Amino acid sequence: MSRASSKLLNLGIVEIIPEDASEPGIIANIINIISSRGIGIRQVIVKDPIICDEPKARVVTDTPIPPELITEMKKVKGIKGITLL
């Protein structure tokens, strides 16, 4: 899903870049942060670290993600970067 289509459909997309993709709980913690605000998760797309040189994940949400959640997500153990698309 692209940034343009997410805006057209009024969805949110957050891209997660891990320090170490084998670290357990990264996606679970991000989803907990998002769902704690009552935002529904539509889809999670993950690039497998065994297959991909630069593993990352994208979480697609029912509504746009408030920017203040990015600060909270960056505190999750194992996060190298977060981008709001």
mmCIF file with all atom_site columns, N, CA, C and O in Angstrom, residues 58-83:
data_model
loop_
_atom_site.group_PDB
_atom_site.id
_atom_site.type_symbol
_atom_site.label_atom_id
_atom_site.label_alt_id
_atom_site.label_comp_id
_atom_site.label_asym_id
_atom_site.label_entity_id
_atom_site.label_seq_id
_atom_site.pdbx_PDB_ins_code
_atom_site.Cartn_x
_atom_site.Cartn_y
_atom_site.Cartn_z
_atom_site.occupancy
_atom_site.B_iso_or_equiv
_atom_site.pdbx_formal_charge
_atom_site.auth_seq_id
_atom_site.auth_comp_id
_atom_site.auth_asym_id
_atom_site.auth_atom_id
_atom_site.pdbx_PDB_model_num
ATOM 1   N N  . ARG A 1 58 ? 5.329  -3.149 7.893  1.00 0.00 ? 58 ARG A N  1
ATOM 2   C CA . ARG A 1 58 ? 4.357  -2.061 7.746  1.00 0.00 ? 58 ARG A CA 1
ATOM 3   C C  . ARG A 1 58 ? 3.066  -2.489 8.413  1.00 0.00 ? 58 ARG A C  1
ATOM 4   O O  . ARG A 1 58 ? 2.599  -3.606 8.213  1.00 0.00 ? 58 ARG A O  1
ATOM 5   N N  . VAL A 1 59 ? 2.519  -1.582 9.198  1.00 0.00 ? 59 VAL A N  1
ATOM 6   C CA . VAL A 1 59 ? 1.235  -1.817 9.853  1.00 0.00 ? 59 VAL A CA 1
ATOM 7   C C  . VAL A 1 59 ? 0.243  -0.842 9.242  1.00 0.00 ? 59 VAL A C  1
ATOM 8   O O  . VAL A 1 59 ? 0.466  0.372  9.244  1.00 0.00 ? 59 VAL A O  1
ATOM 9   N N  . VAL A 1 60 ? -0.834 -1.390 8.696  1.00 0.00 ? 60 VAL A N  1
ATOM 10  C CA . VAL A 1 60 ? -1.892 -0.587 8.081  1.00 0.00 ? 60 VAL A CA 1
ATOM 11  C C  . VAL A 1 60 ? -3.056 -0.525 9.064  1.00 0.00 ? 60 VAL A C  1
ATOM 12  O O  . VAL A 1 60 ? -3.509 -1.563 9.568  1.00 0.00 ? 60 VAL A O  1
ATOM 13  N N  . THR A 1 61 ? -3.523 0.682  9.340  1.00 0.00 ? 61 THR A N  1
ATOM 14  C CA . THR A 1 61 ? -4.573 0.877  10.339 1.00 0.00 ? 61 THR A CA 1
ATOM 15  C C  . THR A 1 61 ? -5.855 1.449  9.719  1.00 0.00 ? 61 THR A C  1
ATOM 16  O O  . THR A 1 61 ? -5.826 2.028  8.639  1.00 0.00 ? 61 THR A O  1
ATOM 17  N N  . ASP A 1 62 ? -6.954 1.287  10.454 1.00 0.00 ? 62 ASP A N  1
ATOM 18  C CA . ASP A 1 62 ? -8.267 1.769  9.997  1.00 0.00 ? 62 ASP A CA 1
ATOM 19  C C  . ASP A 1 62 ? -8.323 3.283  9.818  1.00 0.00 ? 62 ASP A C  1
ATOM 20  O O  . ASP A 1 62 ? -9.093 3.780  9.004  1.00 0.00 ? 62 ASP A O  1
ATOM 21  N N  . THR A 1 63 ? -7.551 3.982  10.615 1.00 0.00 ? 63 THR A N  1
ATOM 22  C CA . THR A 1 63 ? -7.530 5.445  10.560 1.00 0.00 ? 63 THR A CA 1
ATOM 23  C C  . THR A 1 63 ? -6.073 5.909  10.612 1.00 0.00 ? 63 THR A C  1
ATOM 24  O O  . THR A 1 63 ? -5.200 5.158  11.034 1.00 0.00 ? 63 THR A O  1
ATOM 25  N N  . PRO A 1 64 ? -5.813 7.143  10.204 1.00 0.00 ? 64 PRO A N  1
ATOM 26  C CA . PRO A 1 64 ? -4.444 7.653  10.304 1.00 0.00 ? 64 PRO A CA 1
ATOM 27  C C  . PRO A 1 64 ? -3.926 7.596  11.747 1.00 0.00 ? 64 PRO A C  1
ATOM 28  O O  . PRO A 1 64 ? -4.690 7.773  12.703 1.00 0.00 ? 64 PRO A O  1
ATOM 29  N N  . ILE A 1 65 ? -2.640 7.359  11.883 1.00 0.00 ? 65 ILE A N  1
ATOM 30  C CA . ILE A 1 65 ? -2.012 7.254  13.202 1.00 0.00 ? 65 ILE A CA 1
ATOM 31  C C  . ILE A 1 65 ? -1.608 8.651  13.665 1.00 0.00 ? 65 ILE A C  1
ATOM 32  O O  . ILE A 1 65 ? -0.927 9.378  12.929 1.00 0.00 ? 65 ILE A O  1
ATOM 33  N N  . PRO A 1 66 ? -2.014 9.031  14.883 1.00 0.00 ? 66 PRO A N  1
ATOM 34  C CA . PRO A 1 66 ? -1.611 10.348 15.392 1.00 0.00 ? 66 PRO A CA 1
ATOM 35  C C  . PRO A 1 66 ? -0.089 10.430 15.526 1.00 0.00 ? 66 PRO A C  1
ATOM 36  O O  . PRO A 1 66 ? 0.547  9.491  16.010 1.00 0.00 ? 66 PRO A O  1
ATOM 37  N N  . PRO A 1 67 ? 0.515  11.537 15.101 1.00 0.00 ? 67 PRO A N  1
ATOM 38  C CA . PRO A 1 67 ? 1.973  11.677 15.152 1.00 0.00 ? 67 PRO A CA 1
ATOM 39  C C  . PRO A 1 67 ? 2.579  11.450 16.538 1.00 0.00 ? 67 PRO A C  1
ATOM 40  O O  . PRO A 1 67 ? 3.696  10.975 16.660 1.00 0.00 ? 67 PRO A O  1
ATOM 41  N N  . GLU A 1 68 ? 1.832  11.781 17.597 1.00 0.00 ? 68 GLU A N  1
ATOM 42  C CA . GLU A 1 68 ? 2.376  11.609 18.949 1.00 0.00 ? 68 GLU A CA 1
ATOM 43  C C  . GLU A 1 68 ? 2.627  10.135 19.301 1.00 0.00 ? 68 GLU A C  1
ATOM 44  O O  . GLU A 1 68 ? 3.419  9.829  20.192 1.00 0.00 ? 68 GLU A O  1
ATOM 45  N N  . LEU A 1 69 ? 1.980  9.220  18.580 1.00 0.00 ? 69 LEU A N  1
ATOM 46  C CA . LEU A 1 69 ? 2.234  7.797  18.825 1.00 0.00 ? 69 LEU A CA 1
ATOM 47  C C  . LEU A 1 69 ? 3.615  7.372  18.335 1.00 0.00 ? 69 LEU A C  1
ATOM 48  O O  . LEU A 1 69 ? 4.185  6.402  18.838 1.00 0.00 ? 69 LEU A O  1
ATOM 49  N N  . ILE A 1 70 ? 4.165  8.091  17.377 1.00 0.00 ? 70 ILE A N  1
ATOM 50  C CA . ILE A 1 70 ? 5.494  7.764  16.846 1.00 0.00 ? 70 ILE A CA 1
ATOM 51  C C  . ILE A 1 70 ? 6.539  7.851  17.958 1.00 0.00 ? 70 ILE A C  1
ATOM 52  O O  . ILE A 1 70 ? 7.400  6.976  18.086 1.00 0.00 ? 70 ILE A O  1
ATOM 53  N N  . THR A 1 71 ? 6.461  8.883  18.789 1.00 0.00 ? 71 THR A N  1
ATOM 54  C CA . THR A 1 71 ? 7.394  9.035  19.908 1.00 0.00 ? 71 THR A CA 1
ATOM 55  C C  . THR A 1 71 ? 7.323  7.831  20.833 1.00 0.00 ? 71 THR A C  1
ATOM 56  O O  . THR A 1 71 ? 8.346  7.304  21.265 1.00 0.00 ? 71 THR A O  1
ATOM 57  N N  . GLU A 1 72 ? 6.122  7.381  21.114 1.00 0.00 ? 72 GLU A N  1
ATOM 58  C CA . GLU A 1 72 ? 5.923  6.214  21.982 1.00 0.00 ? 72 GLU A CA 1
ATOM 59  C C  . GLU A 1 72 ? 6.468  4.943  21.320 1.00 0.00 ? 72 GLU A C  1
ATOM 60  O O  . GLU A 1 72 ? 7.117  4.119  21.965 1.00 0.00 ? 72 GLU A O  1
ATOM 61  N N  . MET A 1 73 ? 6.226  4.789  20.021 1.00 0.00 ? 73 MET A N  1
ATOM 62  C CA . MET A 1 73 ? 6.702  3.610  19.296 1.00 0.00 ? 73 MET A CA 1
ATOM 63  C C  . MET A 1 73 ? 8.225  3.548  19.244 1.00 0.00 ? 73 MET A C  1
ATOM 64  O O  . MET A 1 73 ? 8.811  2.477  19.301 1.00 0.00 ? 73 MET A O  1
ATOM 65  N N  . LYS A 1 74 ? 8.883  4.697  19.139 1.00 0.00 ? 74 LYS A N  1
ATOM 66  C CA . LYS A 1 74 ? 10.346 4.738  19.074 1.00 0.00 ? 74 LYS A CA 1
ATOM 67  C C  . LYS A 1 74 ? 10.992 4.245  20.362 1.00 0.00 ? 74 LYS A C  1
ATOM 68  O O  . LYS A 1 74 ? 12.170 3.902  20.371 1.00 0.00 ? 74 LYS A O  1
ATOM 69  N N  . LYS A 1 75 ? 10.242 4.204  21.459 1.00 0.00 ? 75 LYS A N  1
ATOM 70  C CA . LYS A 1 75 ? 10.760 3.732  22.740 1.00 0.00 ? 75 LYS A CA 1
ATOM 71  C C  . LYS A 1 75 ? 10.744 2.207  22.854 1.00 0.00 ? 75 LYS A C  1
ATOM 72  O O  . LYS A 1 75 ? 11.312 1.658  23.796 1.00 0.00 ? 75 LYS A O  1
ATOM 73  N N  . VAL A 1 76 ? 10.084 1.526  21.913 1.00 0.00 ? 76 VAL A N  1
ATOM 74  C CA . VAL A 1 76 ? 10.003 0.062  21.954 1.00 0.00 ? 76 VAL A CA 1
ATOM 75  C C  . VAL A 1 76 ? 11.396 -0.531 21.773 1.00 0.00 ? 76 VAL A C  1
ATOM 76  O O  . VAL A 1 76 ? 12.150 -0.123 20.882 1.00 0.00 ? 76 VAL A O  1
ATOM 77  N N  . LYS A 1 77 ? 11.723 -1.492 22.621 1.00 0.00 ? 77 LYS A N  1
ATOM 78  C CA . LYS A 1 77 ? 13.026 -2.161 22.541 1.00 0.00 ? 77 LYS A CA 1
ATOM 79  C C  . LYS A 1 77 ? 13.187 -2.812 21.170 1.00 0.00 ? 77 LYS A C  1
ATOM 80  O O  . LYS A 1 77 ? 12.293 -3.500 20.692 1.00 0.00 ? 77 LYS A O  1
ATOM 81  N N  . GLY A 1 78 ? 14.333 -2.577 20.545 1.00 0.00 ? 78 GLY A N  1
ATOM 82  C CA . GLY A 1 78 ? 14.634 -3.205 19.257 1.00 0.00 ? 78 GLY A CA 1
ATOM 83  C C  . GLY A 1 78 ? 14.284 -2.364 18.045 1.00 0.00 ? 78 GLY A C  1
ATOM 84  O O  . GLY A 1 78 ? 14.512 -2.779 16.922 1.00 0.00 ? 78 GLY A O  1
ATOM 85  N N  . ILE A 1 79 ? 13.761 -1.140 18.263 1.00 0.00 ? 79 ILE A N  1
ATOM 86  C CA . ILE A 1 79 ? 13.383 -0.269 17.147 1.00 0.00 ? 79 ILE A CA 1
ATOM 87  C C  . ILE A 1 79 ? 14.577 0.571  16.707 1.00 0.00 ? 79 ILE A C  1
ATOM 88  O O  . ILE A 1 79 ? 15.202 1.249  17.502 1.00 0.00 ? 79 ILE A O  1
ATOM 89  N N  . LYS A 1 80 ? 14.877 0.517  15.421 1.00 0.00 ? 80 LYS A N  1
ATOM 90  C CA . LYS A 1 80 ? 15.904 1.365  14.831 1.00 0.00 ? 80 LYS A CA 1
ATOM 91  C C  . LYS A 1 80 ? 15.285 2.627  14.250 1.00 0.00 ? 80 LYS A C  1
ATOM 92  O O  . LYS A 1 80 ? 15.843 3.716  14.334 1.00 0.00 ? 80 LYS A O  1
ATOM 93  N N  . GLY A 1 81 ? 14.085 2.472  13.657 1.00 0.00 ? 81 GLY A N  1
ATOM 94  C CA . GLY A 1 81 ? 13.417 3.625  13.067 1.00 0.00 ? 81 GLY A CA 1
ATOM 95  C C  . GLY A 1 81 ? 11.942 3.375  12.857 1.00 0.00 ? 81 GLY A C  1
ATOM 96  O O  . GLY A 1 81 ? 11.508 2.233  12.691 1.00 0.00 ? 81 GLY A O  1
ATOM 97  N N  . ILE A 1 82 ? 11.183 4.443  12.879 1.00 0.00 ? 82 ILE A N  1
ATOM 98  C CA . ILE A 1 82 ? 9.735  4.421  12.634 1.00 0.00 ? 82 ILE A CA 1
ATOM 99  C C  . ILE A 1 82 ? 9.433  5.532  11.656 1.00 0.00 ? 82 ILE A C  1
ATOM 100 O O  . ILE A 1 82 ? 9.899  6.661  11.825 1.00 0.00 ? 82 ILE A O  1
ATOM 101 N N  . THR A 1 83 ? 8.650  5.212  10.631 1.00 0.00 ? 83 THR A N  1
ATOM 102 C CA . THR A 1 83 ? 8.234  6.232  9.665  1.00 0.00 ? 83 THR A CA 1
ATOM 103 C C  . THR A 1 83 ? 6.728  6.169  9.504  1.00 0.00 ? 83 THR A C  1
ATOM 104 O O  . THR A 1 83 ? 6.159  5.101  9.309  1.00 0.00 ? 83 THR A O  1
#
